[in-house]
Tab-separated table of C-alpha atoms and ligand atoms in Angstrom:
chain	number	residue	atom	x	y	z
A	161	UNK	CA	38.650	130.360	-42.160
A	162	UNK	CA	36.799	127.461	-43.674
A	163	UNK	CA	38.525	125.738	-46.692
A	164	UNK	CA	37.049	123.040	-48.762
A	165	UNK	CA	39.787	120.892	-50.298
A	166	UNK	CA	38.821	118.758	-53.285
A	167	UNK	CA	40.765	115.699	-54.302
A	168	UNK	CA	39.981	112.580	-56.274
A	169	UNK	CA	43.108	111.058	-57.968
A	170	UNK	CA	46.210	109.460	-56.710
A	171	UNK	CA	48.609	112.417	-57.130
A	172	UNK	CA	46.168	114.737	-55.429
A	173	UNK	CA	46.120	112.608	-52.268
A	174	UNK	CA	49.931	112.884	-52.159
A	175	UNK	CA	49.948	116.661	-52.657
A	176	UNK	CA	47.060	117.283	-50.271
A	177	UNK	CA	48.745	115.196	-47.597
A	178	UNK	CA	51.627	117.584	-47.413
A	179	UNK	CA	49.466	120.710	-47.624
A	180	UNK	CA	46.840	119.523	-45.181
A	181	UNK	CA	49.431	118.651	-42.535
A	182	UNK	CA	50.686	122.175	-42.540
A	183	UNK	CA	47.401	124.147	-42.865
A	184	UNK	CA	45.514	122.002	-40.353
A	185	UNK	CA	48.149	122.810	-37.703
A	186	UNK	CA	47.134	126.498	-37.915
A	187	UNK	CA	44.320	127.417	-35.329
A	188	UNK	CA	42.475	129.747	-37.837
A	189	UNK	CA	42.061	127.066	-40.537
A	190	UNK	CA	39.189	124.568	-40.610
A	191	UNK	CA	39.659	122.203	-43.607
A	192	UNK	CA	36.848	120.114	-44.967
A	193	UNK	CA	38.119	117.350	-47.205
A	194	UNK	CA	36.065	116.149	-50.274
A	195	UNK	CA	37.080	113.049	-52.088
A	196	UNK	CA	35.268	112.885	-55.468
A	197	UNK	CA	35.796	109.143	-55.765
A	198	UNK	CA	37.539	109.501	-59.190
A	199	UNK	CA	40.051	106.799	-57.960
A	200	UNK	CA	38.590	104.220	-55.651
A	201	UNK	CA	40.664	100.947	-55.718
A	202	UNK	CA	42.337	100.181	-52.384
A	203	UNK	CA	45.737	100.661	-53.938
A	204	UNK	CA	44.723	103.861	-55.874
A	205	UNK	CA	43.125	105.651	-52.878
A	206	UNK	CA	42.795	104.095	-49.342
A	207	UNK	CA	46.500	103.185	-49.125
A	208	UNK	CA	47.472	106.848	-49.422
A	209	UNK	CA	45.035	107.981	-46.725
A	210	UNK	CA	46.291	105.273	-44.405
A	211	UNK	CA	50.105	105.471	-45.077
A	212	UNK	CA	50.328	109.275	-45.088
A	213	UNK	CA	47.820	109.822	-42.349
A	214	UNK	CA	45.551	111.931	-44.468
A	215	UNK	CA	42.329	112.648	-42.527
A	216	UNK	CA	39.312	110.639	-43.537
A	217	UNK	CA	37.420	112.690	-46.096
A	218	UNK	CA	34.398	114.546	-44.722
A	219	UNK	CA	32.594	113.671	-47.964
A	220	UNK	CA	33.187	110.872	-50.501
A	221	UNK	CA	31.038	111.519	-53.568
A	222	UNK	CA	31.888	108.028	-55.025
A	223	UNK	CA	31.573	109.213	-58.673
A	224	UNK	CA	33.813	106.361	-59.943
A	225	UNK	CA	34.854	106.019	-63.593
A	226	UNK	CA	33.205	107.220	-66.791
A	227	UNK	CA	33.596	109.365	-69.870
A	228	UNK	CA	34.959	112.792	-69.233
A	229	UNK	CA	31.523	114.468	-69.442
A	230	UNK	CA	29.773	111.955	-67.421
A	231	UNK	CA	32.421	111.777	-64.672
A	232	UNK	CA	32.888	115.598	-64.523
A	233	UNK	CA	29.118	116.110	-64.494
A	234	UNK	CA	28.604	113.827	-61.539
A	235	UNK	CA	31.389	115.600	-59.657
A	236	UNK	CA	30.005	119.015	-60.363
A	237	UNK	CA	26.568	118.066	-58.973
A	238	UNK	CA	28.105	116.486	-55.792
A	239	UNK	CA	30.563	119.210	-55.124
A	240	UNK	CA	27.955	121.942	-55.542
A	241	UNK	CA	25.798	120.202	-52.877
A	242	UNK	CA	28.747	120.126	-50.479
A	243	UNK	CA	29.731	123.787	-51.145
A	244	UNK	CA	26.110	124.965	-50.637
A	245	UNK	CA	25.868	123.281	-47.384
A	246	UNK	CA	29.326	124.058	-46.085
A	247	UNK	CA	29.622	127.648	-47.228
A	248	UNK	CA	33.502	127.806	-47.170
A	249	UNK	CA	35.547	130.931	-47.498
A	250	UNK	CA	37.670	129.288	-50.193
A	251	UNK	CA	37.875	126.112	-52.224
A	252	UNK	CA	41.318	124.542	-52.898
A	253	UNK	CA	41.950	122.266	-55.909
A	254	UNK	CA	45.197	120.440	-57.053
A	255	UNK	CA	46.798	119.720	-60.393
A	256	UNK	CA	44.905	119.019	-63.596
A	257	UNK	CA	42.422	116.138	-63.302
A	258	UNK	CA	38.743	116.067	-63.887
A	259	UNK	CA	38.266	116.529	-60.031
A	260	UNK	CA	40.367	119.788	-60.262
A	261	UNK	CA	38.177	121.131	-63.033
A	262	UNK	CA	34.844	120.152	-61.406
A	263	UNK	CA	35.899	121.603	-58.027
A	264	UNK	CA	36.982	124.852	-59.574
A	265	UNK	CA	33.888	125.239	-61.798
A	266	UNK	CA	31.351	124.261	-59.061
A	267	UNK	CA	32.956	126.785	-56.690
A	268	UNK	CA	33.325	129.778	-59.032
A	269	UNK	CA	29.646	129.501	-60.042
A	270	UNK	CA	28.821	129.833	-56.311
A	271	UNK	CA	31.163	132.848	-56.015
A	272	UNK	CA	33.365	130.939	-53.659
A	273	UNK	CA	37.099	131.943	-54.262
A	274	UNK	CA	39.218	129.146	-55.778
A	275	UNK	CA	42.879	128.523	-55.016
A	276	UNK	CA	44.693	126.323	-57.455
A	277	UNK	CA	47.819	124.470	-56.256
A	278	UNK	CA	50.170	123.545	-59.172
A	279	UNK	CA	48.942	126.282	-61.412
A	280	UNK	CA	50.513	127.463	-64.612
A	281	UNK	CA	51.717	124.135	-66.110
A	282	UNK	CA	51.419	123.940	-69.836
A	283	UNK	CA	52.313	121.217	-72.363
A	284	UNK	CA	50.772	123.305	-75.229
A	285	UNK	CA	49.232	120.006	-76.326
A	286	UNK	CA	45.462	120.619	-76.365
A	287	UNK	CA	44.786	116.957	-77.126
A	288	UNK	CA	45.705	116.153	-73.517
A	289	UNK	CA	42.550	116.242	-71.214
A	290	UNK	CA	44.943	117.514	-68.425
A	291	UNK	CA	45.875	120.589	-70.609
A	292	UNK	CA	42.259	121.584	-70.979
A	293	UNK	CA	41.632	121.060	-67.342
A	294	UNK	CA	44.640	123.333	-66.387
A	295	UNK	CA	43.756	126.114	-68.710
A	296	UNK	CA	40.093	126.328	-67.559
A	297	UNK	CA	40.988	126.013	-63.844
A	298	UNK	CA	43.612	128.678	-63.946
A	299	UNK	CA	41.335	131.037	-65.842
A	300	UNK	CA	38.507	130.736	-63.249
A	301	UNK	CA	40.597	130.599	-60.160
A	302	UNK	CA	41.065	133.542	-57.820
A	303	UNK	CA	44.486	132.604	-56.505
A	304	UNK	CA	47.214	130.660	-58.435
A	305	UNK	CA	50.019	128.798	-56.629
A	306	UNK	CA	52.756	128.340	-59.097
A	307	UNK	CA	55.437	125.713	-58.564
A	308	UNK	CA	58.086	126.973	-60.997
A	309	UNK	CA	59.243	130.088	-62.727
A	310	UNK	CA	58.089	128.576	-65.998
A	311	UNK	CA	54.595	128.350	-64.591
A	312	UNK	CA	54.713	131.962	-63.477
A	313	UNK	CA	55.862	132.876	-66.991
A	314	UNK	CA	53.017	130.928	-68.688
A	315	UNK	CA	50.437	132.716	-66.315
A	316	UNK	CA	51.990	136.043	-66.977
A	317	UNK	CA	51.628	135.491	-70.698
A	318	UNK	CA	47.976	134.712	-70.205
A	319	UNK	CA	47.446	137.865	-68.258
A	320	UNK	CA	47.081	136.155	-64.842
A	321	UNK	CA	50.253	137.579	-63.147
A	322	UNK	CA	48.119	139.611	-60.678
A	323	UNK	CA	46.623	136.538	-58.971
A	324	UNK	CA	49.822	134.350	-59.134
A	325	UNK	CA	52.433	133.660	-56.562
A	326	UNK	CA	55.419	131.420	-56.518
A	327	UNK	CA	55.197	128.701	-53.937
A	328	UNK	CA	57.571	126.081	-55.156
A	329	UNK	CA	56.395	122.537	-55.683
A	330	UNK	CA	54.550	120.709	-52.909
A	331	UNK	CA	55.759	117.443	-54.257
A	332	UNK	CA	59.271	118.562	-53.498
A	333	UNK	CA	58.141	119.190	-49.967
A	334	UNK	CA	56.644	115.574	-50.025
A	335	UNK	CA	59.827	113.981	-51.293
A	336	UNK	CA	61.990	115.692	-48.573
A	337	UNK	CA	59.616	114.904	-45.818
A	338	UNK	CA	58.733	111.255	-46.622
A	339	UNK	CA	62.269	110.319	-47.725
A	340	UNK	CA	63.278	110.792	-44.065
A	341	UNK	CA	60.617	108.276	-43.013
A	342	UNK	CA	62.033	105.761	-45.493
A	343	UNK	CA	65.653	106.376	-44.449
A	344	UNK	CA	64.701	105.503	-40.918
A	345	UNK	CA	63.460	101.977	-41.858
A	346	UNK	CA	64.292	101.316	-45.556
A	347	UNK	CA	63.418	97.510	-45.381
A	348	UNK	CA	59.932	98.337	-44.358
A	349	UNK	CA	59.185	100.028	-47.612
A	350	UNK	CA	61.101	97.791	-49.980
A	351	UNK	CA	58.914	95.841	-52.421
A	352	UNK	CA	59.457	92.087	-52.154
A	353	UNK	CA	60.880	89.941	-54.982
A	354	UNK	CA	62.529	92.667	-57.051
A	355	UNK	CA	65.461	91.967	-59.379
A	356	UNK	CA	68.871	93.210	-58.203
A	357	UNK	CA	69.062	95.913	-60.862
A	358	UNK	CA	66.063	97.292	-62.577
A	359	UNK	CA	64.571	100.149	-64.537
A	360	UNK	CA	61.306	101.465	-63.069
A	361	UNK	CA	58.470	102.240	-65.418
A	362	UNK	CA	54.904	103.593	-65.194
A	363	UNK	CA	52.467	104.109	-68.128
A	364	UNK	CA	48.965	105.529	-67.831
A	365	UNK	CA	48.388	108.701	-69.861
A	366	UNK	CA	45.634	108.632	-72.413
A	367	UNK	CA	48.073	109.441	-75.268
A	368	UNK	CA	49.724	106.097	-74.684
A	369	UNK	CA	46.988	103.875	-73.310
A	370	UNK	CA	44.355	104.946	-75.827
A	371	UNK	CA	46.707	104.546	-78.787
A	372	UNK	CA	47.501	100.884	-79.364
A	373	UNK	CA	50.401	101.692	-81.614
A	374	UNK	CA	52.080	103.839	-79.027
A	375	UNK	CA	51.593	101.226	-76.305
A	376	UNK	CA	52.885	98.486	-78.562
A	377	UNK	CA	55.941	100.520	-79.355
A	378	UNK	CA	56.721	101.099	-75.681
A	379	UNK	CA	56.377	97.370	-74.935
A	380	UNK	CA	58.580	96.493	-77.965
A	381	UNK	CA	61.146	98.862	-76.702
A	382	UNK	CA	61.065	97.528	-73.200
A	383	UNK	CA	61.321	93.948	-74.561
A	384	UNK	CA	64.501	94.755	-76.434
A	385	UNK	CA	66.263	96.283	-73.473
A	386	UNK	CA	67.832	93.145	-72.046
A	387	UNK	CA	67.287	94.681	-68.656
A	388	UNK	CA	64.801	93.993	-65.973
A	389	UNK	CA	61.871	96.560	-65.901
A	390	UNK	CA	59.575	96.817	-62.855
A	391	UNK	CA	56.186	98.235	-63.823
A	392	UNK	CA	53.599	98.995	-61.129
A	393	UNK	CA	50.537	99.044	-63.353
A	394	UNK	CA	47.830	101.637	-63.366
A	395	UNK	CA	44.397	99.943	-63.604
A	396	UNK	CA	43.735	101.775	-66.844
A	397	UNK	CA	46.804	100.205	-68.484
A	398	UNK	CA	46.128	96.781	-66.964
A	399	UNK	CA	42.721	96.613	-68.484
A	400	UNK	CA	44.122	97.356	-71.958
A	401	UNK	CA	47.145	95.029	-71.900
A	402	UNK	CA	45.105	92.113	-70.456
A	403	UNK	CA	43.075	91.921	-73.646
A	404	UNK	CA	45.632	92.744	-76.334
A	405	UNK	CA	49.285	92.272	-75.185
A	406	UNK	CA	51.795	89.606	-74.332
A	407	UNK	CA	54.130	90.971	-71.700
A	408	UNK	CA	57.822	90.636	-72.450
A	409	UNK	CA	59.686	88.265	-70.056
A	410	UNK	CA	61.849	91.011	-68.674
A	411	UNK	CA	58.973	93.204	-67.668
A	412	UNK	CA	57.838	92.498	-64.091
A	413	UNK	CA	54.329	93.839	-63.710
A	414	UNK	CA	53.174	94.539	-60.150
A	415	UNK	CA	50.015	96.106	-58.629
A	416	UNK	CA	50.175	99.783	-57.904
A	417	UNK	CA	52.073	100.505	-54.670
A	418	UNK	CA	51.709	103.122	-51.959
A	419	UNK	CA	53.635	106.340	-52.116
A	420	UNK	CA	56.411	105.298	-49.705
A	421	UNK	CA	56.961	102.067	-51.587
A	422	UNK	CA	56.997	104.035	-54.802
A	423	UNK	CA	59.657	106.440	-53.503
A	424	UNK	CA	61.734	103.518	-52.359
A	425	UNK	CA	61.314	101.817	-55.772
A	426	UNK	CA	62.583	105.015	-57.424
A	427	UNK	CA	65.465	105.428	-55.008
A	428	UNK	CA	66.645	101.844	-55.848
A	429	UNK	CA	66.057	101.933	-59.612
A	430	UNK	CA	68.823	102.594	-62.139
A	431	UNK	CA	66.609	104.817	-64.307
A	432	UNK	CA	62.870	105.780	-64.585
A	433	UNK	CA	60.682	105.442	-67.646
A	434	UNK	CA	57.308	107.252	-67.396
A	435	UNK	CA	54.619	109.286	-68.817
A	436	UNK	CA	53.633	110.460	-65.295
A	437	UNK	CA	53.951	114.100	-64.408
A	438	UNK	CA	54.696	113.490	-60.714
A	439	UNK	CA	57.183	110.609	-61.315
A	440	UNK	CA	59.207	112.811	-63.735
A	441	UNK	CA	59.798	115.274	-60.788
A	442	UNK	CA	60.352	112.637	-58.142
A	443	UNK	CA	63.047	110.969	-60.307
A	444	UNK	CA	64.691	114.510	-60.599
A	445	UNK	CA	64.468	115.165	-56.897
A	446	UNK	CA	65.887	111.639	-56.129
A	447	UNK	CA	68.721	112.090	-58.750
A	448	UNK	CA	67.505	109.369	-61.095
A	449	UNK	CA	67.616	109.995	-64.776
A	450	UNK	CA	64.089	109.898	-66.306
A	451	UNK	CA	63.075	108.902	-69.780
A	452	UNK	CA	59.748	110.509	-70.572
A	453	UNK	CA	57.435	108.402	-72.719
A	454	UNK	CA	55.630	111.510	-74.049
A	455	UNK	CA	56.313	114.007	-76.883
A	456	UNK	CA	56.667	116.956	-74.462
A	457	UNK	CA	56.808	117.790	-70.817
A	458	UNK	CA	55.410	120.552	-68.591
A	459	UNK	CA	58.349	120.050	-66.186
A	460	UNK	CA	61.050	121.656	-68.559
A	461	UNK	CA	63.328	122.413	-65.652
A	462	UNK	CA	64.065	118.688	-65.394
A	463	UNK	CA	65.445	118.503	-68.937
A	464	UNK	CA	68.872	120.024	-68.317
A	465	UNK	CA	71.990	117.958	-68.660
A	466	UNK	CA	69.776	115.076	-69.864
A	467	UNK	CA	68.333	114.422	-66.466
A	468	UNK	CA	65.016	113.998	-68.259
A	469	UNK	CA	65.091	112.783	-71.927
A	470	UNK	CA	61.937	113.066	-74.035
A	471	UNK	CA	61.465	109.991	-76.239
A	472	UNK	CA	57.712	109.601	-76.788
A	473	UNK	CA	56.934	106.094	-77.702
A	474	UNK	CA	59.737	105.781	-80.260
A	475	UNK	CA	61.545	102.474	-79.578
A	476	UNK	CA	64.981	103.687	-80.917
A	477	UNK	CA	64.824	106.961	-78.755
A	478	UNK	CA	63.878	104.849	-75.818
A	479	UNK	CA	66.631	102.372	-76.258
A	480	UNK	CA	69.223	105.179	-76.836
A	481	UNK	CA	68.102	107.042	-73.755
A	482	UNK	CA	68.253	103.854	-71.654
A	483	UNK	CA	71.839	103.174	-72.817
A	484	UNK	CA	72.938	106.824	-72.399
A	485	UNK	CA	75.395	107.878	-69.738
A	486	UNK	CA	73.821	108.888	-66.356
A	487	UNK	CA	74.425	112.650	-65.923
A	488	UNK	CA	76.934	113.778	-63.531
A	489	UNK	CA	75.849	117.455	-63.236
A	490	UNK	CA	73.936	118.320	-60.183
A	491	UNK	CA	70.283	119.104	-60.069
A	492	UNK	CA	69.145	122.750	-60.102
A	493	UNK	CA	67.042	123.819	-57.033
A	494	UNK	CA	64.227	125.519	-58.903
A	495	UNK	CA	61.253	123.815	-57.207
A	496	UNK	CA	61.337	125.881	-53.980
A	497	UNK	CA	63.006	125.098	-50.733
A	498	UNK	CA	60.732	122.331	-49.511
A	499	UNK	CA	58.488	124.735	-47.670
A	500	UNK	CA	55.817	125.308	-50.344
A	501	UNK	CA	53.044	124.266	-48.050
A	502	UNK	CA	53.986	127.027	-45.515
A	503	UNK	CA	53.823	129.615	-48.319
A	504	UNK	CA	50.414	128.369	-49.404
A	505	UNK	CA	49.177	128.641	-45.833
A	506	UNK	CA	50.349	132.291	-45.546
A	507	UNK	CA	48.656	133.253	-48.836
A	508	UNK	CA	45.457	131.566	-47.858
A	509	UNK	CA	45.426	133.558	-44.474
A	510	UNK	CA	45.747	136.740	-46.621
A	511	UNK	CA	42.663	135.958	-48.685
B	885	UD1	C1	43.545	110.505	-64.049
B	885	UD1	C2	43.822	111.946	-64.540
B	885	UD1	C3	45.298	112.076	-64.938
B	885	UD1	C4	46.253	111.598	-63.814
B	885	UD1	C5	45.847	110.283	-63.357
B	885	UD1	C6	46.666	109.981	-62.101
B	885	UD1	C7	41.889	112.913	-65.697
B	885	UD1	C8	41.265	113.324	-66.984
B	885	UD1	N1	43.005	112.170	-65.740
B	885	UD1	O1	43.785	109.650	-65.120
B	885	UD1	O2	45.652	113.363	-65.279
B	885	UD1	O3	47.504	111.606	-64.310
B	885	UD1	O4	44.405	110.268	-62.960
B	885	UD1	O5	46.795	108.572	-61.905
B	885	UD1	O6	41.423	113.336	-64.673
B	885	UD1	N2	40.394	102.830	-62.705
B	885	UD1	C9	40.189	101.747	-61.872
B	885	UD1	N3	40.296	102.007	-60.574
B	885	UD1	C10	40.520	103.222	-60.010
B	885	UD1	C11	40.681	104.210	-60.908
B	885	UD1	C12	40.635	104.190	-62.301
B	885	UD1	O7	40.014	100.649	-62.303
B	885	UD1	O8	40.646	103.262	-58.823
B	885	UD1	C13	40.314	102.575	-64.206
B	885	UD1	C14	38.956	102.683	-64.787
B	885	UD1	O9	38.811	101.770	-65.827
B	885	UD1	C15	38.933	104.070	-65.429
B	885	UD1	C16	40.361	104.347	-65.755
B	885	UD1	O10	41.146	103.521	-64.831
B	885	UD1	O11	37.986	104.286	-66.437
B	885	UD1	C17	40.875	105.722	-65.919
B	885	UD1	O12	40.587	106.425	-64.654
B	885	UD1	P1	40.370	107.946	-64.657
B	885	UD1	O13	40.304	108.471	-63.287
B	885	UD1	O14	39.293	108.299	-65.585
B	885	UD1	O15	41.668	108.545	-65.368
B	885	UD1	P2	43.163	108.148	-65.119
B	885	UD1	O16	43.696	107.583	-66.330
B	885	UD1	O17	43.359	107.502	-63.788
B	886	UDP	N1	52.708	106.482	-57.484
B	886	UDP	C1	52.459	105.662	-56.412
B	886	UDP	N2	52.235	104.335	-56.734
B	886	UDP	C2	52.350	103.820	-57.951
B	886	UDP	C3	52.605	104.663	-59.028
B	886	UDP	C4	52.730	106.063	-58.765
B	886	UDP	O1	52.367	106.117	-55.273
B	886	UDP	O2	52.201	102.612	-58.153
B	886	UDP	C5	52.807	107.931	-57.194
B	886	UDP	C6	54.073	108.586	-57.717
B	886	UDP	O3	55.170	108.309	-56.879
B	886	UDP	C7	53.732	110.034	-57.864
B	886	UDP	C8	52.284	109.936	-58.150
B	886	UDP	O4	51.829	108.626	-57.774
B	886	UDP	O5	53.891	110.598	-56.598
B	886	UDP	C9	52.025	110.277	-59.562
B	886	UDP	O6	50.687	109.846	-59.969
B	886	UDP	P1	50.379	109.447	-61.346
B	886	UDP	O7	51.509	109.025	-62.128
B	886	UDP	O8	49.222	108.566	-61.220
B	886	UDP	O9	49.741	110.773	-61.956
B	886	UDP	P2	50.402	112.090	-62.667
B	886	UDP	O10	51.470	112.622	-61.770
B	886	UDP	O11	50.895	111.690	-63.995
B	886	UDP	O12	49.238	112.995	-62.805
């Protein structure tokens, strides 16, 4: 069975690392890896392939950055050419980026079945580019791999239950697998020069970076905290703050780090503040309280017992959440059993 896997952005490299490791071990699967080139900086792309031993992509379309239409259009053209030449039995896409949408759309137009990993997530906020990408991708896919019961419920409501199956979350598989690597040699993955106690923060979503008031509010809140904040900065955010912000003295900006360093940064943090989808879950899996700098989350399972607190960019809410007690209740195991990639393999073989 020939599968074309399409990735392009940081979180997709991490998810595909886990699934590719499992599916490539099966003698009947031949995987062709396509990197759209949506992310291209060394520390947004190559570091993940190197650290996580992801096979070198068979194709790199090198589309780079651009407006949504321009970027997605370039991807569509490049992916179509690959699919026409490779003639796979199935295309696999991950998550909710422009690379996901382009992969699914190019494939379905060529009558090649599409499998969507991390299907069924909904924020119900149509201003988010990710929400549009997810809705369209789920609607045109042939097989929907849902990470949570909430995702199943969303897809059922949309009439897609017949092609949906629960797999659990491949990012949970990743955290379990790679945490063991880190535990074997923690010093190797520790970022140098960190303060003794710190809050870990990431900010990159359009709703914060494209809205100067939101970004200013978040930095105002961080400045008031009287605590060290370590912020591995996404290039999108760096470009904006370079021109219009002065960084508070307690905020330590560092370049984006590899996945293993990021897991270690999360393990050693007191709390996490983020607008990332993936980091909200990793905080939860690693038993760190998360403060979500958005007005809603798709990962509603993480909200129980205040393990994840939604604050948006409101400085008062952010401050209250940072000062709140760390929950003592245990996490619920609702993201599968760490064997999601194996379930995905079984389902692919049954296509
Ligand atoms: C994309 C996804 C988002 C995901 C995020 C993961 C879409 C619509 N958004 O957002 O869902 O959470 O990836 O990180 O697909 N840039 C660089 N170097 C790079 C990559 C990007 O400098 O290697 C800069 C460019 O100025 C670019 C900007 O970051 O214009 C945004 O990059 P883009 O890939 O369009 O969106 P992300 O914000 O990364
Ligand atoms: N991540 C990383 N290095 C960083 C910041 C994040 O490896 O400097 C990882 C993070 O641990 C998670 C993934 O990138 O696994 C999340 O990606 P991102 O926040 O870019 O996108 P989202 O999940 O919001 O789509």
